[in-house]
PDB file of C-alpha atoms in Angstrom:
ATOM      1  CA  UNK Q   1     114.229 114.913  75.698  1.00  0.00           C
ATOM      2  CA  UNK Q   2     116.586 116.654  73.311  1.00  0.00           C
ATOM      3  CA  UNK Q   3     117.026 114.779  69.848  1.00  0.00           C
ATOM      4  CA  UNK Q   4     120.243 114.088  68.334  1.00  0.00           C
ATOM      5  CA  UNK Q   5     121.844 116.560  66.094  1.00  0.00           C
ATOM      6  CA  UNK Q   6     120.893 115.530  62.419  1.00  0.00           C
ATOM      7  CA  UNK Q   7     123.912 114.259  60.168  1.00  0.00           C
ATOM      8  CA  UNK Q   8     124.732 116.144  57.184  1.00  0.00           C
ATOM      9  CA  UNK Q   9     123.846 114.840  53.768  1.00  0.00           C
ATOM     10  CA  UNK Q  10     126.599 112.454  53.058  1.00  0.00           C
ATOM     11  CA  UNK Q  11     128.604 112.133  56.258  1.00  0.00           C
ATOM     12  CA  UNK Q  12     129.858 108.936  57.412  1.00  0.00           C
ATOM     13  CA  UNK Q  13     127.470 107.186  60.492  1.00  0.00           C
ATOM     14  CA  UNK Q  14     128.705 107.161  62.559  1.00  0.00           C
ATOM     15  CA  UNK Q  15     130.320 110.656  62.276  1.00  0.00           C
ATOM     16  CA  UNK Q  16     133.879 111.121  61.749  1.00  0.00           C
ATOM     17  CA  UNK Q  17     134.730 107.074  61.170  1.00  0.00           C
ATOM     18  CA  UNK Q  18     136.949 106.687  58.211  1.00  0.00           C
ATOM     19  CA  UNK Q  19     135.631 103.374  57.388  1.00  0.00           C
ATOM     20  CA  UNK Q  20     131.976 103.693  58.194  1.00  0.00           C
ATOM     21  CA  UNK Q  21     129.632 101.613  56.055  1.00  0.00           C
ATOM     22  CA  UNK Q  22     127.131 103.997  56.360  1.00  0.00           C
ATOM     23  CA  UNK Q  23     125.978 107.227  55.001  1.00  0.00           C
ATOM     24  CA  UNK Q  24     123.635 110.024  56.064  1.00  0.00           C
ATOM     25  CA  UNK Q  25     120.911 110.656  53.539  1.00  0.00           C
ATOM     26  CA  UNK Q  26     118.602 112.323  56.060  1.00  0.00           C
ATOM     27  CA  UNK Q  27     115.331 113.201  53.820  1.00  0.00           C
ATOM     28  CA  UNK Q  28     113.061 111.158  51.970  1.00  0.00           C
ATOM     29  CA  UNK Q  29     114.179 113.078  48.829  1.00  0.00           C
ATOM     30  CA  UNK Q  30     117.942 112.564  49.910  1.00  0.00           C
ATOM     31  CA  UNK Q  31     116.898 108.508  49.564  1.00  0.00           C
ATOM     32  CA  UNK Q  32     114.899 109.349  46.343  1.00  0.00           C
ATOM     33  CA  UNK Q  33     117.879 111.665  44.777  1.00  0.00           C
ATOM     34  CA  UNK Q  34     120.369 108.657  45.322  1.00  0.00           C
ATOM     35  CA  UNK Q  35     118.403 106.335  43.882  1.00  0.00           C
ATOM     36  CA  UNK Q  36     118.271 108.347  40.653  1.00  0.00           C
ATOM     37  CA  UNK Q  37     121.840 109.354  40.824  1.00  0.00           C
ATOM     38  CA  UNK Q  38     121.648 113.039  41.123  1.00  0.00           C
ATOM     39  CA  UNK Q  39     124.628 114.767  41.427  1.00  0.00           C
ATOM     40  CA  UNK Q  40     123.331 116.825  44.544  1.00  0.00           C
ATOM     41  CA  UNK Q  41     123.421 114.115  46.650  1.00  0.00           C
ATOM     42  CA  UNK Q  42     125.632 112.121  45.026  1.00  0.00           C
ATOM     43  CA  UNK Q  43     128.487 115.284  44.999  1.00  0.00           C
ATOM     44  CA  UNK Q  44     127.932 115.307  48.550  1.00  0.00           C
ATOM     45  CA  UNK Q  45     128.862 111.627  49.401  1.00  0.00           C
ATOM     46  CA  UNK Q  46     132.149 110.983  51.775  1.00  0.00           C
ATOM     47  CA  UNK Q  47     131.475 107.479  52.064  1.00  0.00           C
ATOM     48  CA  UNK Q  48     128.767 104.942  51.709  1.00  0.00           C
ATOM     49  CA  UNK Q  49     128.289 101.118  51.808  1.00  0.00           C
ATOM     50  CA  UNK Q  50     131.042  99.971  50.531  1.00  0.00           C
ATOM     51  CA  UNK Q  51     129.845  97.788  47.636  1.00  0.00           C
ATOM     52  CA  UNK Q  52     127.619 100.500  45.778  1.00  0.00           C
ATOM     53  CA  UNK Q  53     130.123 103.365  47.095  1.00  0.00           C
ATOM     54  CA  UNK Q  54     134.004 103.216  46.510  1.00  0.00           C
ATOM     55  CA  UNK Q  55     135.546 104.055  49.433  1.00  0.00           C
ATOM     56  CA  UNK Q  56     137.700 107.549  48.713  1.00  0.00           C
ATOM     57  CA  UNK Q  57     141.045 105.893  49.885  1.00  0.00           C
ATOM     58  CA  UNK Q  58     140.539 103.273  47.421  1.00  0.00           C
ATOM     59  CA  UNK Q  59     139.711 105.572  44.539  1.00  0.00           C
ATOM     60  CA  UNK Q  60     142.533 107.468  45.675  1.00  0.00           C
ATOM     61  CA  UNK Q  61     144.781 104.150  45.387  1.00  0.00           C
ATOM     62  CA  UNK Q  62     142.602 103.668  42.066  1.00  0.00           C
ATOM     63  CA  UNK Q  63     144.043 106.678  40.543  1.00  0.00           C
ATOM     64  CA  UNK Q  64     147.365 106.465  41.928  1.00  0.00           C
ATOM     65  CA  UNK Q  65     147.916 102.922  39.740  1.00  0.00           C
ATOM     66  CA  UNK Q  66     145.581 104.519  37.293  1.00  0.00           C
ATOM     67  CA  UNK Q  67     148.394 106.723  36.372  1.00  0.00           C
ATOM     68  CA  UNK Q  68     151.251 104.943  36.692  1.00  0.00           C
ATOM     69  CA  UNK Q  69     150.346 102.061  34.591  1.00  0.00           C
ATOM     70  CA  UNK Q  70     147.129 102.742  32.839  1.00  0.00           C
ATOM     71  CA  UNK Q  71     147.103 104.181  29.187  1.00  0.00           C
ATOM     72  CA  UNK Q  72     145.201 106.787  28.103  1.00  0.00           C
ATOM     73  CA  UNK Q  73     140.937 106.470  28.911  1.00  0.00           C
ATOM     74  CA  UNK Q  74     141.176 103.629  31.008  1.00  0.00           C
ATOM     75  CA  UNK Q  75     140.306 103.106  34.476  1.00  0.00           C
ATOM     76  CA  UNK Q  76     141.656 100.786  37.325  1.00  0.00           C
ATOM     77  CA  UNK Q  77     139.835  98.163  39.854  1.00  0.00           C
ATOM     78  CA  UNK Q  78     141.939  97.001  42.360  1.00  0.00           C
ATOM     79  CA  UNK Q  79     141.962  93.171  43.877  1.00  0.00           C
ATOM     80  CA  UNK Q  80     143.618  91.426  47.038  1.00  0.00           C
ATOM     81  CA  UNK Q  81     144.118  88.395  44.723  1.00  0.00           C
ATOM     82  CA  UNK Q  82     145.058  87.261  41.509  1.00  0.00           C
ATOM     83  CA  UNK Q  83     142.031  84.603  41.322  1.00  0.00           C
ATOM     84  CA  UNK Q  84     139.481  87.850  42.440  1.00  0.00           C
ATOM     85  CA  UNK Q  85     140.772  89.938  39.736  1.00  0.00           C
ATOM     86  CA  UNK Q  86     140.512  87.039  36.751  1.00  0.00           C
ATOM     87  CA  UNK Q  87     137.004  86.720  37.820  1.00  0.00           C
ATOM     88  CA  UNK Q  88     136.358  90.784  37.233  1.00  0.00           C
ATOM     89  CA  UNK Q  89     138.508  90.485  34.173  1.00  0.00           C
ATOM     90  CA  UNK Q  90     136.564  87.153  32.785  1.00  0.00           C
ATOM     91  CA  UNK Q  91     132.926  88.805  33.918  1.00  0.00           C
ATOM     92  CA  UNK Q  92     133.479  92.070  31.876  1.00  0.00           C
ATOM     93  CA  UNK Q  93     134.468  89.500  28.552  1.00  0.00           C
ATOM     94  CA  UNK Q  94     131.479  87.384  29.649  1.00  0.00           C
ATOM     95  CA  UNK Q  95     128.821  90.579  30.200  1.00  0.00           C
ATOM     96  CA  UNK Q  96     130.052  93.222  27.218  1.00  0.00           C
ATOM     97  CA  UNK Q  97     127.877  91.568  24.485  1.00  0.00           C
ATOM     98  CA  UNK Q  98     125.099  90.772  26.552  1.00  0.00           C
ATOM     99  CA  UNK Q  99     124.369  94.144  28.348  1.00  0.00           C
ATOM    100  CA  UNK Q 100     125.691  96.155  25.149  1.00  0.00           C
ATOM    101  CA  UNK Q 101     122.185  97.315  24.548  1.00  0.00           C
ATOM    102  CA  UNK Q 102     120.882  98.112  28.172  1.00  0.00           C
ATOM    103  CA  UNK Q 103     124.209  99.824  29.473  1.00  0.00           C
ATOM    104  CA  UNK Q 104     126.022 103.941  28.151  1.00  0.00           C
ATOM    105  CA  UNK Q 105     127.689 102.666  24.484  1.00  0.00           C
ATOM    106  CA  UNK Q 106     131.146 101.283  24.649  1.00  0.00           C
ATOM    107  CA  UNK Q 107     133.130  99.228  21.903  1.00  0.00           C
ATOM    108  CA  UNK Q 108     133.568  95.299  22.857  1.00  0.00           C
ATOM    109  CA  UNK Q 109     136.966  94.831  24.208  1.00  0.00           C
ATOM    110  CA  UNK Q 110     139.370  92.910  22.111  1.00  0.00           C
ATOM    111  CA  UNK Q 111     141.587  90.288  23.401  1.00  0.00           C
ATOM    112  CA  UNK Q 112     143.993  91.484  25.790  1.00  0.00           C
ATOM    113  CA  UNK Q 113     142.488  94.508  26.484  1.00  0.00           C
ATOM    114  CA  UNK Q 114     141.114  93.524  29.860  1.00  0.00           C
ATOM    115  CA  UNK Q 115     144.737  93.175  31.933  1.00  0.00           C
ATOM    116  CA  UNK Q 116     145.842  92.900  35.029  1.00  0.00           C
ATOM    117  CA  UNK Q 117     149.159  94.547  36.600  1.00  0.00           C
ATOM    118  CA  UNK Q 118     150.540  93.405  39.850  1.00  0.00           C
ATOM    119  CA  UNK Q 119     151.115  96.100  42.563  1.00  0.00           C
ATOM    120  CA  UNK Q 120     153.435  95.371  45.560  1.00  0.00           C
ATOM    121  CA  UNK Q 121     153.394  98.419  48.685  1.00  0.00           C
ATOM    122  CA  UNK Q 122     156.561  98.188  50.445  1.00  0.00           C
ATOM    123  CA  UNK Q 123     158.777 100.234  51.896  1.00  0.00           C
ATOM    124  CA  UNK Q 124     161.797 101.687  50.067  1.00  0.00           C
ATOM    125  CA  UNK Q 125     163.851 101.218  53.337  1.00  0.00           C
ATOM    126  CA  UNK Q 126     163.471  99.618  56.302  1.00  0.00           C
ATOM    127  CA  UNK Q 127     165.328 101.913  58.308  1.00  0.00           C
ATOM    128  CA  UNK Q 128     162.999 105.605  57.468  1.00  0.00           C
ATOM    129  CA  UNK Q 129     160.260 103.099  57.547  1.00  0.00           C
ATOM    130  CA  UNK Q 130     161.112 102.642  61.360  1.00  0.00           C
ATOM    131  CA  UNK Q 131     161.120 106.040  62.244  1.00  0.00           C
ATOM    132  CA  UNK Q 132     157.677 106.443  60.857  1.00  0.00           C
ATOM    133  CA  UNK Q 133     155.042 106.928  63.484  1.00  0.00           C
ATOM    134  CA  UNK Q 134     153.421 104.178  62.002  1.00  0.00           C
ATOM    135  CA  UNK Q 135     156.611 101.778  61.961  1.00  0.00           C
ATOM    136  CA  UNK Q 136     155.012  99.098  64.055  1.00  0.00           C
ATOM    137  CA  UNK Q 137     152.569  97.949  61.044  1.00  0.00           C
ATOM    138  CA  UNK Q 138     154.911  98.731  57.865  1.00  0.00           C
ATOM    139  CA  UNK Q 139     156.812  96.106  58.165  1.00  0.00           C
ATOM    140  CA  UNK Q 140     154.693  94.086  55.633  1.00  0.00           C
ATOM    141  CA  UNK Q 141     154.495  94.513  52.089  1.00  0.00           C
ATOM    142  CA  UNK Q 142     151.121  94.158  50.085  1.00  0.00           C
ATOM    143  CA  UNK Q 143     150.298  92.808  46.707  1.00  0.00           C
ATOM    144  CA  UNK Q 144     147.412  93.762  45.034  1.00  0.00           C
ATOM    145  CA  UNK Q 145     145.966  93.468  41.636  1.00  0.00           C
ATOM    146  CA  UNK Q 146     145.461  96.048  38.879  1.00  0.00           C
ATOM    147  CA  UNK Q 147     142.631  95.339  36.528  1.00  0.00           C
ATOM    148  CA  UNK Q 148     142.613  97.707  33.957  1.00  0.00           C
ATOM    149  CA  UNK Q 149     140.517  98.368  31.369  1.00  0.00           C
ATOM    150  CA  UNK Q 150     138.661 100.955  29.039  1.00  0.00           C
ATOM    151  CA  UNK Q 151     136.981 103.327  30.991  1.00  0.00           C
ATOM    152  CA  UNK Q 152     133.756 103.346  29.036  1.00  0.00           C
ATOM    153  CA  UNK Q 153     133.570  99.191  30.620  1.00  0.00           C
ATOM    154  CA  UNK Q 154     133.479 101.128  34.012  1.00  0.00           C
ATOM    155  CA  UNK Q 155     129.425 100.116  34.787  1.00  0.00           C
ATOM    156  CA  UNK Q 156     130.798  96.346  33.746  1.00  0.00           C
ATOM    157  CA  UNK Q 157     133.422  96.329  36.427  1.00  0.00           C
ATOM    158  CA  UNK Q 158     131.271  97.900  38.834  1.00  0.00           C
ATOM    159  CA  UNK Q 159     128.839  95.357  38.670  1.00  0.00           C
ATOM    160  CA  UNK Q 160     131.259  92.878  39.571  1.00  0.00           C
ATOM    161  CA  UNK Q 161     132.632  95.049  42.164  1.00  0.00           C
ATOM    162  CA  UNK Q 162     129.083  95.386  43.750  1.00  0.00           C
ATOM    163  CA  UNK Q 163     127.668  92.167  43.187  1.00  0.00           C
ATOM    164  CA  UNK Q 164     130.498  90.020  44.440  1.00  0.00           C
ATOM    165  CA  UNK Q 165     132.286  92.275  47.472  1.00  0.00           C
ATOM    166  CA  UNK Q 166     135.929  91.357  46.268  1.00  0.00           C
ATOM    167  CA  UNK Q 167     136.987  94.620  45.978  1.00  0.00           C
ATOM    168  CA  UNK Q 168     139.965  95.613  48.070  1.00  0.00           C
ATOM    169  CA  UNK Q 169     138.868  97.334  51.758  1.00  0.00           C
ATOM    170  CA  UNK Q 170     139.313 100.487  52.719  1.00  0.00           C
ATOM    171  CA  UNK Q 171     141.808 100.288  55.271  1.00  0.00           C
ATOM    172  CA  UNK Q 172     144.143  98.281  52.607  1.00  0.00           C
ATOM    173  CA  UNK Q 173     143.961 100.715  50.366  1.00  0.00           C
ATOM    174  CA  UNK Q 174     144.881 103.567  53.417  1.00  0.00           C
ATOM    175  CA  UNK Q 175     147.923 100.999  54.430  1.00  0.00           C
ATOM    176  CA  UNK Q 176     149.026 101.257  50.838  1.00  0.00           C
ATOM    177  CA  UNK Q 177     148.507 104.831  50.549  1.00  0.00           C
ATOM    178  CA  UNK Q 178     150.541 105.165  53.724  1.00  0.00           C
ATOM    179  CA  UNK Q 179     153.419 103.105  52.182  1.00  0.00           C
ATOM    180  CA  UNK Q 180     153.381 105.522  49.141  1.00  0.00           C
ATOM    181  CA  UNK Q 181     153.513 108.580  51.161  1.00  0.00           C
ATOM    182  CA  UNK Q 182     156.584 107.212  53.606  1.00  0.00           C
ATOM    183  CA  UNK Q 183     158.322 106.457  49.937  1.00  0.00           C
ATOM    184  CA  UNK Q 184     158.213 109.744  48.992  1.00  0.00           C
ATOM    185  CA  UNK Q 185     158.898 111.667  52.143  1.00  0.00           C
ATOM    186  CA  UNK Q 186     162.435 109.179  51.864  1.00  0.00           C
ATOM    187  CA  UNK Q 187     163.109 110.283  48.045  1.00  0.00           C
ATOM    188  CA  UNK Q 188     162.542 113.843  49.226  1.00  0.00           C
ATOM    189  CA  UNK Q 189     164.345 113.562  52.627  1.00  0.00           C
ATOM    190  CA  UNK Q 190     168.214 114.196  52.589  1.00  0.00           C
ATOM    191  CA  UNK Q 191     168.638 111.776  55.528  1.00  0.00           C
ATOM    192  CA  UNK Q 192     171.378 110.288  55.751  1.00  0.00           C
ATOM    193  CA  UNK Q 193     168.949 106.799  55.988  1.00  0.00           C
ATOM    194  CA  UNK Q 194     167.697 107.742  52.743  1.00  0.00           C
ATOM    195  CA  UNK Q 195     170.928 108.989  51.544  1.00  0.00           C
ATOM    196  CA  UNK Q 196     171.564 105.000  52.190  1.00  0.00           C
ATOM    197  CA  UNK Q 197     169.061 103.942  49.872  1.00  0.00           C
ATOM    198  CA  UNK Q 198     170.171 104.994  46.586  1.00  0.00           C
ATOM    199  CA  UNK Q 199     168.289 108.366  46.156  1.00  0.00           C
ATOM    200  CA  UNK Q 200     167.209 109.270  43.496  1.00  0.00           C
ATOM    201  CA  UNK Q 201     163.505 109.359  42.292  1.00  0.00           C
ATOM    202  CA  UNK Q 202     161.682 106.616  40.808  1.00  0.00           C
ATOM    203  CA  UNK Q 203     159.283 106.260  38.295  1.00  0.00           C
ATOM    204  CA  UNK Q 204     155.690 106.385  39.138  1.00  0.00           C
ATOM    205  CA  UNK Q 205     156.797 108.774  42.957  1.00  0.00           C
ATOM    206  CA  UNK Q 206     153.770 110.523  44.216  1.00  0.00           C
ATOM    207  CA  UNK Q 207     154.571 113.795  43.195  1.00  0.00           C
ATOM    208  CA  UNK Q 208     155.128 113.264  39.803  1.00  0.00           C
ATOM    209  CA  UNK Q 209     152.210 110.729  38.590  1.00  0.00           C
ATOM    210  CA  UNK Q 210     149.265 111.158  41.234  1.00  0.00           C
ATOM    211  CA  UNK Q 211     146.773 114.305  40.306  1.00  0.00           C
ATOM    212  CA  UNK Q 212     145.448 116.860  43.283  1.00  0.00           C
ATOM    213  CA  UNK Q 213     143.140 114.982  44.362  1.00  0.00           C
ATOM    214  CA  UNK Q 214     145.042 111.979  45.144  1.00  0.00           C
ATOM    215  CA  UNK Q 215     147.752 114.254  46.901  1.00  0.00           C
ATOM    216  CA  UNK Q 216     145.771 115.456  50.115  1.00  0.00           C
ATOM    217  CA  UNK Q 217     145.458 111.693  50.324  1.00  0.00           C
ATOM    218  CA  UNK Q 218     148.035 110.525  50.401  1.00  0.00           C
ATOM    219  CA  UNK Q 219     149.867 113.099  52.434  1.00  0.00           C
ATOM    220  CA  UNK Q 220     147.645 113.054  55.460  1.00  0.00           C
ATOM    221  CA  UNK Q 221     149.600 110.808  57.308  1.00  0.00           C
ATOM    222  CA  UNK Q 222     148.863 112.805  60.583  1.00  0.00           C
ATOM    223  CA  UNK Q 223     144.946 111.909  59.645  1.00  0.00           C
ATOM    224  CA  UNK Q 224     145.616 108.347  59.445  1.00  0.00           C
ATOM    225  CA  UNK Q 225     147.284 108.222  62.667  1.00  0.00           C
ATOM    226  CA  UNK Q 226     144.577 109.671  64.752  1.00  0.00           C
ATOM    227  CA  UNK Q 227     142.095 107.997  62.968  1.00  0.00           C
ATOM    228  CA  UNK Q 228     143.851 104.501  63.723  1.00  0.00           C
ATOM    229  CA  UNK Q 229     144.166 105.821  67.296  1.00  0.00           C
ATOM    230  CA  UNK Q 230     140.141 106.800  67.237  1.00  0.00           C
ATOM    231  CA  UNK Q 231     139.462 103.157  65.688  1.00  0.00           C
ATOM    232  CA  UNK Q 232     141.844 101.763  68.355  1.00  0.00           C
ATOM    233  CA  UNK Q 233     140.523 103.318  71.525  1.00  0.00           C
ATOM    234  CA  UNK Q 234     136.986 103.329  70.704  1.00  0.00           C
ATOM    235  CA  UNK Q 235     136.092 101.101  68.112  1.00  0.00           C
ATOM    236  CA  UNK Q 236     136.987  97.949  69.417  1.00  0.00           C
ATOM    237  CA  UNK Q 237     139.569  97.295  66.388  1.00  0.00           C
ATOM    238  CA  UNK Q 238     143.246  95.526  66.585  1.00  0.00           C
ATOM    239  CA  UNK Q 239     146.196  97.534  65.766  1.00  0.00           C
ATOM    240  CA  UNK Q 240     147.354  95.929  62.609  1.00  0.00           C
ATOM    241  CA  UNK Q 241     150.671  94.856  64.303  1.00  0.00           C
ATOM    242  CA  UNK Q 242     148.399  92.082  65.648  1.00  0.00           C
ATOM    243  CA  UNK Q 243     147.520  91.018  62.169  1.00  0.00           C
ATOM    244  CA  UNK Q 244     148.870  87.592  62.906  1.00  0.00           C
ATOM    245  CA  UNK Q 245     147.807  86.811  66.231  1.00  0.00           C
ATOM    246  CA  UNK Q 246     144.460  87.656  65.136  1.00  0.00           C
ATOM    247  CA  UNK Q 247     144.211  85.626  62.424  1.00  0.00           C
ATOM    248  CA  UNK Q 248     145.643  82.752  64.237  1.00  0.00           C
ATOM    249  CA  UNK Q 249     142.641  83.543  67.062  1.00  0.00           C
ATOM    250  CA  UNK Q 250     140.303  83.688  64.065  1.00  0.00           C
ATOM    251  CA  UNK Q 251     141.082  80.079  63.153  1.00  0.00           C
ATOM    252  CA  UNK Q 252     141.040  78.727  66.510  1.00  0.00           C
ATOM    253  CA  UNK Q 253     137.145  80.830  66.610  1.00  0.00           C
ATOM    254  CA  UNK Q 254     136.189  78.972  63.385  1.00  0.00           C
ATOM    255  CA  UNK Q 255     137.415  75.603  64.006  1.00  0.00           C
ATOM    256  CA  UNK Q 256     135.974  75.999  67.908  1.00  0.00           C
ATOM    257  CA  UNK Q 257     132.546  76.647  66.571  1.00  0.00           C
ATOM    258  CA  UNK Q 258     133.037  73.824  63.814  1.00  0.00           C
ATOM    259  CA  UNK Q 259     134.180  71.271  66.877  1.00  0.00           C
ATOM    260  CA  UNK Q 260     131.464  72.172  69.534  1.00  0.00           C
ATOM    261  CA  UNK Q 261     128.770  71.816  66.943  1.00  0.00           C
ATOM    262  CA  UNK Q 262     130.091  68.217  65.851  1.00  0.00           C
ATOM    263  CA  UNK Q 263     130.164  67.441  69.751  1.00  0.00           C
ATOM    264  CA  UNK Q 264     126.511  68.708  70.087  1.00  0.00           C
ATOM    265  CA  UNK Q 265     125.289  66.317  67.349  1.00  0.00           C
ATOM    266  CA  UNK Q 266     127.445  63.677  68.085  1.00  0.00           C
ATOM    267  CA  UNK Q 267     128.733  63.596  64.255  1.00  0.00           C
ATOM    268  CA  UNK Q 268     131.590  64.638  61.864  1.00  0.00           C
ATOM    269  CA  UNK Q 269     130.923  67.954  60.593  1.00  0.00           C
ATOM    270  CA  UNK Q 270     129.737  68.224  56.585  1.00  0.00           C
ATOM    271  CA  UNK Q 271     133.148  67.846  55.297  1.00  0.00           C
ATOM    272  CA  UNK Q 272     133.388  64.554  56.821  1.00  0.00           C
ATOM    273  CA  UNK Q 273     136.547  65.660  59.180  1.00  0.00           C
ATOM    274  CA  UNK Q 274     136.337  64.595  62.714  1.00  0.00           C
ATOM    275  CA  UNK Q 275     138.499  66.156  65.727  1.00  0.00           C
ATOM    276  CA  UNK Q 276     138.730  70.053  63.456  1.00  0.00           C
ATOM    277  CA  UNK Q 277     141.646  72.222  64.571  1.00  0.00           C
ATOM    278  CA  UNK Q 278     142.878  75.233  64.118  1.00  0.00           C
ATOM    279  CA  UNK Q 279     145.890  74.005  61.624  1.00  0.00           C
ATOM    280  CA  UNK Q 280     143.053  72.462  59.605  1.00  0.00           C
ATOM    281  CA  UNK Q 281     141.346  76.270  59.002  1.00  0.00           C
ATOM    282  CA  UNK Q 282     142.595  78.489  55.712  1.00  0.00           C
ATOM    283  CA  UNK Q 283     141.866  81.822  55.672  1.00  0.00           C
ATOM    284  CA  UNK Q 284     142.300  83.946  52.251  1.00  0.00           C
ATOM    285  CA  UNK Q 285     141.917  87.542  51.293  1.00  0.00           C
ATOM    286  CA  UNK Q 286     138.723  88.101  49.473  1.00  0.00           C
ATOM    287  CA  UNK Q 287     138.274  91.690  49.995  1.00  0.00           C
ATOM    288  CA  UNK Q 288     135.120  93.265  51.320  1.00  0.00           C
ATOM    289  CA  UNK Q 289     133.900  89.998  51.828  1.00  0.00           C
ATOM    290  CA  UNK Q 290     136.485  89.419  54.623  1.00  0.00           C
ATOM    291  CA  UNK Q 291     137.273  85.684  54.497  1.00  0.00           C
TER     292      UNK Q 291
END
């Protein structure tokens, strides 16, 4: 019997899945170095579970906002809601004076200090948008939220991150990223669609705010496509173009399940509402923790 080829320290598990949720650490001292936070293993790391590890498209995202509307030595935590990123913003005010003593020093933060900016992905215009190879799922813009604050609070809004799983996913940071990079390659382009569009460069383009090691990032837009086509074909995901349909089979799923289970009891289910349909079922973006 021949035994499967060992994964390297760090790679994704499965291999070569952009959005695993797992990582190799193949030795018992691999598992003991993480747990101590050595930089061998830790340097090594593509990916990981997804609340103790930021995904790098997200950190990649992270820094992109980081620049463009952080100011100096502060970090950014990014939220599909406004309501997820009060709660990080409201648990670093609540935790600073509590786990001042047990955490790396940093100064209380003053009122106002803790912010949130609101970030919307869309694309500059419609018509290069089309013409991307991705065009079928850019035809959506995203809002996301910003907190910022000093990065010395980083361990603060980690915990939060961690604990409650309402950071943003992955793949919304890599459908952001991918809005970015069509942006730029329009500002760049002398098309005549972009020609269209104004010109011109905007503050906060790729090129000019985003350090090296966003850029790769963000400009591997041939990546992202045959990772979404590796997903598609043999991961058993849903193009994104079928965002809606999905969620509209997700309600009918949830209220089915809520229906057959009153039937098999012969009662209302615990909120007390009899005949449950799919209208009746509200879905909202909570991040990691899906719905």
């Amino acid at each position: 019997m021949t035994m499967p080829a060992q994964v390297p320290l760090g790679e994704c598990v499965p291999p070569n899945t952009r959005h695993a949720v797992s990582v190799s650490l193949p030795t018992w001292e691999d598992n003991v170095d993480y747990e101590k936070g050595d930089p061998r293993v830790l340097g090594r790391m593509v990916n990981g579970y997804p609340r103790f590890f930021i995904a790098k498209p997200i950190q990649a995202l992270a820094e992109l906002l980081r620049v463009r509307f952080a100011l100096p030595n502060e970090a950014a935590m990014l939220f599909p809601s406004l309501s997820c990123a009060e709660r990080c913003v409201s648990f670093i005010y609540n935790q600073a004076p509590k786990q001042q003593s047990s955490l790396p020093p940093y100064i209380l933060p003053k009122a106002g200090q803790v912010r949130i900016v609101q970030y919307m992905a869309e694309p500059v215009n419609k018509k290069a948008a089309a013409l991307d190879a991705m065009s079928a799922v850019l035809d959506q813009h995203v809002v996301i939220y910003c907190v910022l604050f000093s990065e010395d609070l980083f361990p603060l809004a980690k915990q939060y991150w961690q604990h409650t799983g309402n950071g943003i996913s992955g793949r919304l940071a890599d459908y952001c990223l991918h809005i970015e990079r069509v942006n730029e390659e329009c500002e760049l382009d002398a098309s005549p669609y972009c020609r269209a569009s104004g010109g011109g460069a905007r503050r906060g383009t790729v090129s000019e705010t985003t350090s090296e090691a966003v850029s790769p990032v963000i400009a591997a837009g041939a990546d992202l496509e045959a990772d979404a086509y590796l997903e598609e074909r043999f991961g058993r995901n849903v193009s994104a173009k079928y965002a809606a349909e999905m969620k509209s089979a997700l309600r009918r799923r949830i209220a089915g399940a809520l229906t057959e289970d009153e039937q098999k009891h012969g009662a209302q289910v615990e909120r007390g509402v009899a005949g449950l349909c799919a209208e009746d079922v509200l879905l909202t973006a909570t991040g990691m923790s899906a719905v």
